[in-house]
Amino acid sequence: MKKYILVTGTTSGLGLAIAKAFLEENFIVFGTGRRIELLEELQNGYRESFIPLCFDIQDKNATQQAINKIFSTTKQLDCLINNAGLALGLEKAFECDLSDWETMVETNINGLLRITRLVLPSMVKNDAGTIINIGSIAGTYPYLGGNVYGASKAFVKQFSLNLRADLIGTKIRVSNIEPGLCSETDFSLVRFKGNREKAKAVYENKTTLKPQDIANIVLWIYKQPLHVNINSVEIMPINQTFSQLVVK
Ligand SMILES: NC(=O)c1ccc[n+]([C@@H]2O[C@H](COP(=O)([O-])OP(=O)(O)OC[C@H]3O[C@@H](n4cnc5c(N)ncnc54)[C@H](OP(=O)(O)O)[C@@H]3O)[C@@H](O)[C@H]2O)c1
C-alpha cells in the first residue's frame, strides 16, 4: 500500500533533504513552499511521487485549500513533518523590526498550528500517524538576538509535548527535533535578508550539521516500531556547545 507524507518547507535545507529521504523510501510526498520553481524542480526529478503544494503558510485559506487537496488524493496521511520556518534578524529586542517578530510568529507558530489542526482529525480517525516537528536548540538555550525566534521554537517544544498528552489512547506519535547549527540551508540568508556575506560568515571555518544529518534522524524516528514514541531529539555539531552565563 502507498504511504503518504506531508513535509512543509521542501524548497531548500532540511525540508528538501527530508522530502528526498522519504521519496527514496517510496513514499508519496506532498511538499510545500512558496518558491514554485524549486517545487517544480523536485517534481521533475520524482514525477508523480512528489506532489507540490505552493502556498504561503501564513495564509489560512491557502493552507486549508492545500490540505483539501491532500485529502482528495488520500484519506490516510501517514506522516506530517512540520518543518517550514524561519528566523528574521539578530537585533536585540528593543532594536529589531516588529514586523519580523510578527512574521516569525505567523510562520513558526500559527502556520504550524493550522497545518497540525487540519491534519489531526484524519489521523485520529485512522488511529495512525506520526507528527515530527522541527524545533531548534534555540527553543531551549537563549542567545543574544534570538528573542522571538527562540521563543517560537520553545512554543514548538511545549506544543509537541502537549499534543502527546492529548493523544493518549491513540496510536499517533509526536516528536520534536531540535537541531543546532546546520549549514547548506537558506536559514541564515533569510535571517540576514539576502546578505550573502553575513550568511556565509555564520558557517565559515566551522563544522556544522548538514540537512542530510537531520533527514537521517527524521527517518530513524519514523521507522521505530509503532509502539515507540521518540519525544524529542536535540542535536548539535561536535564543535557547538553551551555558552557561559553573562555577568555584567
Ligand atoms: N538551519 C539551521 O541551523 C536550523 C537549526 C535549527 C532549526 N532549524 C529549523 O529548520 C526548519 C527548516 O529551516 P532550514 O534551515 O532548512 O531553512 P531554509 O533552507 O530557509 O528552509 C525553510 C523552508 O521553510 C519554507 N517557508 C518559510 N516561510 C514560509 C512561508 N511563509 N510559507 C511557506 N513556506 C515557508 C521555505 O520555503 P519558501 O521560501 O519557498 O516559502 C523553505 O522551504 C525551520 O523550522 C528552522 O527554524 C534550522
Short mmCIF file of C-alpha atoms and ligand atoms in Angstrom, two decimals:
data_model
loop_
_atom_site.label_atom_id
_atom_site.label_comp_id
_atom_site.label_asym_id
_atom_site.label_seq_id
_atom_site.Cartn_x
_atom_site.Cartn_y
_atom_site.Cartn_z
CA MET A 1 0.00 0.00 0.00
CA LYS A 2 1.23 3.51 -0.82
CA LYS A 3 2.33 5.67 2.10
CA TYR A 4 1.76 9.42 2.14
CA ILE A 5 3.70 12.13 3.92
CA LEU A 6 3.33 15.89 4.11
CA VAL A 7 6.57 17.84 4.55
CA THR A 8 6.30 21.61 4.88
CA GLY A 9 9.11 23.76 3.51
CA THR A 10 10.64 21.44 0.91
CA THR A 11 12.14 24.12 -1.33
CA SER A 12 15.51 24.14 0.50
CA GLY A 13 17.50 22.99 3.51
CA LEU A 14 16.16 20.47 5.98
CA GLY A 15 12.76 20.06 4.34
CA LEU A 16 14.31 19.29 0.97
CA ALA A 17 16.60 16.63 2.45
CA ILE A 18 13.72 15.14 4.47
CA ALA A 19 11.46 15.03 1.39
CA LYS A 20 14.18 13.28 -0.65
CA ALA A 21 14.82 10.78 2.15
CA PHE A 22 11.15 9.74 2.14
CA LEU A 23 10.96 9.77 -1.67
CA GLU A 24 13.88 7.32 -1.70
CA GLU A 25 11.77 5.12 0.63
CA ASN A 26 8.99 5.11 -1.98
CA PHE A 27 6.63 7.45 -0.14
CA ILE A 28 4.28 9.79 -1.95
CA VAL A 29 5.46 13.16 -0.69
CA PHE A 30 3.33 16.31 -0.53
CA GLY A 31 5.88 19.11 -0.39
CA THR A 32 5.19 22.76 0.32
CA GLY A 33 6.82 26.18 -0.07
CA ARG A 34 6.34 29.49 -1.86
CA ARG A 35 9.13 29.11 -4.43
CA ILE A 36 7.22 27.33 -7.17
CA GLU A 37 10.28 26.83 -9.41
CA LEU A 38 12.04 24.83 -6.68
CA LEU A 39 8.94 22.71 -6.08
CA GLU A 40 8.74 22.05 -9.83
CA GLU A 41 12.41 21.06 -9.91
CA LEU A 42 11.73 18.42 -7.27
CA GLN A 43 8.66 17.23 -9.12
CA ASN A 44 10.66 16.89 -12.35
CA GLY A 45 13.06 14.56 -10.54
CA TYR A 46 10.47 12.38 -8.85
CA ARG A 47 7.43 12.68 -11.16
CA GLU A 48 4.14 11.55 -9.60
CA SER A 49 5.81 10.60 -6.29
CA PHE A 50 6.19 14.28 -5.42
CA ILE A 51 3.07 16.43 -5.21
CA PRO A 52 3.87 20.15 -4.94
CA LEU A 53 1.64 22.43 -2.89
CA CYS A 54 2.68 26.02 -3.46
CA PHE A 55 1.30 28.36 -0.82
CA ASP A 56 2.24 30.75 1.95
CA ILE A 57 1.86 29.01 5.28
CA GLN A 58 0.81 32.34 6.82
CA ASP A 59 -2.31 32.30 4.65
CA LYS A 60 -5.18 30.49 6.38
CA ASN A 61 -7.35 29.96 3.28
CA ALA A 62 -4.45 28.79 1.12
CA THR A 63 -3.46 26.32 3.84
CA GLN A 64 -7.00 24.95 4.02
CA GLN A 65 -7.06 24.52 0.22
CA ALA A 66 -3.74 22.67 0.24
CA ILE A 67 -4.96 20.31 2.96
CA ASN A 68 -8.20 19.75 0.99
CA LYS A 69 -6.07 18.74 -1.99
CA ILE A 70 -4.20 16.21 0.13
CA PHE A 71 -7.39 14.61 1.42
CA SER A 72 -8.88 14.47 -2.06
CA THR A 73 -5.84 12.34 -3.01
CA THR A 74 -5.64 10.13 0.08
CA LYS A 75 -7.67 9.56 3.23
CA GLN A 76 -4.58 8.42 5.13
CA LEU A 77 -1.67 10.75 5.72
CA ASP A 78 0.93 8.55 7.41
CA CYS A 79 3.26 11.29 8.49
CA LEU A 80 3.41 15.07 8.90
CA ILE A 81 6.73 16.88 9.16
CA ASN A 82 6.23 20.45 10.36
CA ASN A 83 9.46 21.92 9.05
CA ALA A 84 8.66 25.27 7.37
CA GLY A 85 10.02 28.09 9.48
CA LEU A 86 12.42 30.97 9.65
CA ALA A 87 14.40 33.39 11.75
CA LEU A 88 14.42 37.06 10.82
CA GLY A 89 17.06 39.44 12.14
CA LEU A 90 19.51 39.15 15.00
CA GLU A 91 18.97 42.51 16.66
CA LYS A 92 18.20 42.98 20.32
CA ALA A 93 14.52 43.03 21.30
CA PHE A 94 14.46 46.80 21.67
CA GLU A 95 16.07 47.41 18.27
CA CYS A 96 14.54 44.84 15.96
CA ASP A 97 11.73 45.20 13.47
CA LEU A 98 8.31 44.39 14.98
CA SER A 99 7.08 43.04 11.64
CA ASP A 100 9.91 40.45 11.73
CA TRP A 101 8.56 39.19 15.03
CA GLU A 102 5.06 39.01 13.58
CA THR A 103 6.28 37.03 10.54
CA MET A 104 8.10 34.53 12.76
CA VAL A 105 5.01 34.06 14.93
CA GLU A 106 2.76 33.72 11.87
CA THR A 107 5.08 31.15 10.26
CA ASN A 108 6.72 29.17 13.06
CA ILE A 109 3.73 29.11 15.39
CA ASN A 110 0.45 29.86 13.59
CA GLY A 111 1.45 28.17 10.32
CA LEU A 112 2.46 25.02 12.17
CA LEU A 113 -0.70 25.12 14.29
CA ARG A 114 -3.06 25.42 11.32
CA ILE A 115 -1.46 22.54 9.42
CA THR A 116 -1.47 20.35 12.50
CA ARG A 117 -5.07 21.13 13.43
CA LEU A 118 -6.26 20.41 9.88
CA VAL A 119 -4.39 17.09 9.67
CA LEU A 120 -5.08 15.75 13.18
CA PRO A 121 -8.75 14.66 12.81
CA SER A 122 -7.94 12.24 9.98
CA MET A 123 -5.03 10.77 11.93
CA VAL A 124 -7.28 10.31 14.96
CA LYS A 125 -9.99 8.74 12.76
CA ASN A 126 -7.44 6.30 11.31
CA ASP A 127 -5.81 5.85 14.71
CA ALA A 128 -2.44 6.11 13.00
CA GLY A 129 0.12 8.70 12.08
CA THR A 130 3.40 10.31 13.03
CA ILE A 131 3.94 14.04 13.54
CA ILE A 132 7.52 15.26 13.62
CA ASN A 133 8.04 18.93 14.44
CA ILE A 134 11.27 20.74 13.66
CA GLY A 135 12.07 22.83 16.69
CA SER A 136 15.54 24.17 17.46
CA ILE A 137 18.09 24.29 20.25
CA ALA A 138 17.12 27.99 20.25
CA GLY A 139 13.90 26.87 21.96
CA THR A 140 15.95 25.78 24.98
CA TYR A 141 19.13 27.86 25.08
CA PRO A 142 18.78 31.64 24.80
CA TYR A 143 21.26 33.68 22.77
CA LEU A 144 21.65 37.36 22.04
CA GLY A 145 19.22 38.36 19.29
CA GLY A 146 17.39 35.02 19.41
CA ASN A 147 14.43 36.63 21.17
CA VAL A 148 11.26 35.71 19.22
CA TYR A 149 12.83 33.01 17.06
CA GLY A 150 13.87 31.10 20.20
CA ALA A 151 10.51 31.74 21.82
CA SER A 152 8.69 30.39 18.76
CA LYS A 153 10.74 27.19 18.97
CA ALA A 154 10.04 26.92 22.72
CA PHE A 155 6.39 27.02 21.68
CA VAL A 156 7.01 24.13 19.27
CA LYS A 157 8.68 22.16 22.05
CA GLN A 158 5.81 22.60 24.54
CA PHE A 159 3.12 22.16 21.88
CA SER A 160 4.70 18.85 20.85
CA LEU A 161 4.59 17.61 24.45
CA ASN A 162 1.02 18.82 24.92
CA LEU A 163 -0.06 17.11 21.70
CA ARG A 164 1.31 13.87 23.12
CA ALA A 165 -0.75 14.47 26.24
CA ASP A 166 -3.94 14.97 24.20
CA LEU A 167 -3.26 11.95 22.01
CA ILE A 168 -3.03 9.44 24.86
CA GLY A 169 -5.03 6.36 23.95
CA THR A 170 -4.36 6.79 20.23
CA LYS A 171 -1.57 5.28 18.15
CA ILE A 172 -0.40 8.70 16.92
CA ARG A 173 3.22 9.57 17.62
CA VAL A 174 4.62 13.06 18.13
CA SER A 175 8.29 14.05 18.17
CA ASN A 176 10.19 17.32 18.37
CA ILE A 177 13.63 17.55 16.79
CA GLU A 178 15.90 20.34 17.95
CA PRO A 179 18.88 20.88 15.66
CA GLY A 180 21.81 23.16 16.32
CA LEU A 181 23.91 24.91 13.68
CA CYS A 182 23.09 23.44 10.27
CA SER A 183 24.63 24.74 7.04
CA GLU A 184 23.65 24.12 3.38
CA THR A 185 20.26 25.72 4.04
CA ASP A 186 18.82 29.16 3.29
CA PHE A 187 18.33 29.78 7.00
CA SER A 188 20.98 32.49 7.50
CA LEU A 189 20.38 34.02 4.08
CA VAL A 190 16.75 34.51 5.12
CA ARG A 191 17.69 35.70 8.61
CA PHE A 192 20.05 38.34 7.14
CA LYS A 193 17.57 39.25 4.38
CA GLY A 194 19.66 38.23 1.40
CA ASN A 195 23.06 39.42 2.72
CA ARG A 196 25.26 36.59 1.42
CA GLU A 197 28.44 37.76 3.20
CA LYS A 198 26.76 37.80 6.60
CA ALA A 199 25.08 34.45 5.94
CA LYS A 200 28.35 32.84 4.82
CA ALA A 201 30.22 34.08 7.89
CA VAL A 202 27.90 32.10 10.19
CA TYR A 203 29.32 28.81 8.91
CA GLU A 204 32.87 29.79 7.92
CA ASN A 205 35.60 27.52 9.35
CA LYS A 206 33.03 25.62 11.40
CA THR A 207 31.97 22.02 11.46
CA THR A 208 28.20 22.12 11.07
CA LEU A 209 25.29 19.76 10.84
CA LYS A 210 24.07 19.10 7.29
CA PRO A 211 20.43 18.72 6.20
CA GLN A 212 21.12 15.03 5.50
CA ASP A 213 22.04 14.51 9.18
CA ILE A 214 18.60 15.75 10.19
CA ALA A 215 16.85 13.78 7.44
CA ASN A 216 18.55 10.60 8.72
CA ILE A 217 17.23 11.26 12.23
CA VAL A 218 13.70 12.03 10.99
CA LEU A 219 13.65 8.76 9.06
CA TRP A 220 15.03 6.88 12.08
CA ILE A 221 12.26 8.30 14.28
CA TYR A 222 9.62 7.35 11.72
CA LYS A 223 10.99 3.82 11.36
CA GLN A 224 10.84 2.99 15.06
CA PRO A 225 8.33 0.25 15.93
CA LEU A 226 4.85 1.76 16.15
CA HIS A 227 4.75 1.44 19.95
CA VAL A 228 7.88 3.61 20.28
CA ASN A 229 7.45 7.39 20.54
CA ILE A 230 10.64 9.45 20.49
CA ASN A 231 9.57 12.55 22.43
CA SER A 232 12.49 14.75 21.48
CA VAL A 233 15.96 14.71 19.96
CA GLU A 234 18.48 17.50 20.46
CA ILE A 235 21.36 17.54 18.00
CA MET A 236 24.45 19.73 17.73
CA PRO A 237 27.55 19.53 15.60
CA ILE A 238 30.53 18.23 17.55
CA ASN A 239 32.04 21.68 17.98
CA GLN A 240 28.93 23.51 19.15
CA THR A 241 28.14 23.70 22.83
CA PHE A 242 26.68 25.95 25.53
CA SER A 243 27.81 29.50 26.16
CA GLN A 244 28.69 30.93 29.54
CA LEU A 245 26.14 32.89 31.52
CA VAL A 246 26.78 36.59 31.03
CA VAL A 247 27.57 38.75 34.04
CA LYS A 248 27.99 42.49 33.57
N1 LIG B 1 19.47 25.75 9.64
C1 LIG B 1 19.57 25.67 10.94
O1 LIG B 1 20.66 25.91 11.51
C2 LIG B 1 18.38 25.28 11.78
C3 LIG B 1 18.62 24.90 13.13
C4 LIG B 1 17.53 24.54 13.90
C5 LIG B 1 16.26 24.53 13.38
N2 LIG B 1 16.06 24.92 12.08
C6 LIG B 1 14.68 24.91 11.59
O2 LIG B 1 14.61 24.05 10.46
C7 LIG B 1 13.49 24.41 9.65
C8 LIG B 1 13.94 24.49 8.20
O3 LIG B 1 14.85 25.56 8.06
P1 LIG B 1 16.14 25.47 7.12
O4 LIG B 1 17.32 25.65 7.98
O5 LIG B 1 16.06 24.29 6.24
O6 LIG B 1 15.96 26.86 6.31
P2 LIG B 1 15.54 27.14 4.80
O7 LIG B 1 16.51 26.49 3.89
O8 LIG B 1 15.37 28.61 4.73
O9 LIG B 1 14.13 26.42 4.63
C9 LIG B 1 12.95 26.94 5.15
C10 LIG B 1 11.76 26.35 4.43
O10 LIG B 1 10.57 26.88 5.02
C11 LIG B 1 9.74 27.40 4.00
N3 LIG B 1 8.98 28.57 4.44
C12 LIG B 1 9.43 29.63 5.16
N4 LIG B 1 8.45 30.54 5.29
C13 LIG B 1 7.38 30.05 4.63
C14 LIG B 1 6.06 30.54 4.39
N5 LIG B 1 5.64 31.73 4.85
N6 LIG B 1 5.22 29.78 3.66
C15 LIG B 1 5.62 28.60 3.17
N7 LIG B 1 6.83 28.08 3.36
C16 LIG B 1 7.70 28.80 4.09
C17 LIG B 1 10.70 27.80 2.88
O11 LIG B 1 10.00 27.78 1.63
P3 LIG B 1 9.81 29.07 0.67
O12 LIG B 1 10.91 30.03 0.98
O13 LIG B 1 9.87 28.50 -0.71
O14 LIG B 1 8.47 29.58 1.02
C18 LIG B 1 11.74 26.70 2.96
O15 LIG B 1 11.33 25.59 2.21
C19 LIG B 1 12.98 25.73 10.22
O16 LIG B 1 11.83 25.49 11.01
C20 LIG B 1 14.13 26.22 11.08
O17 LIG B 1 13.70 27.05 12.11
C21 LIG B 1 17.10 25.28 11.28
#
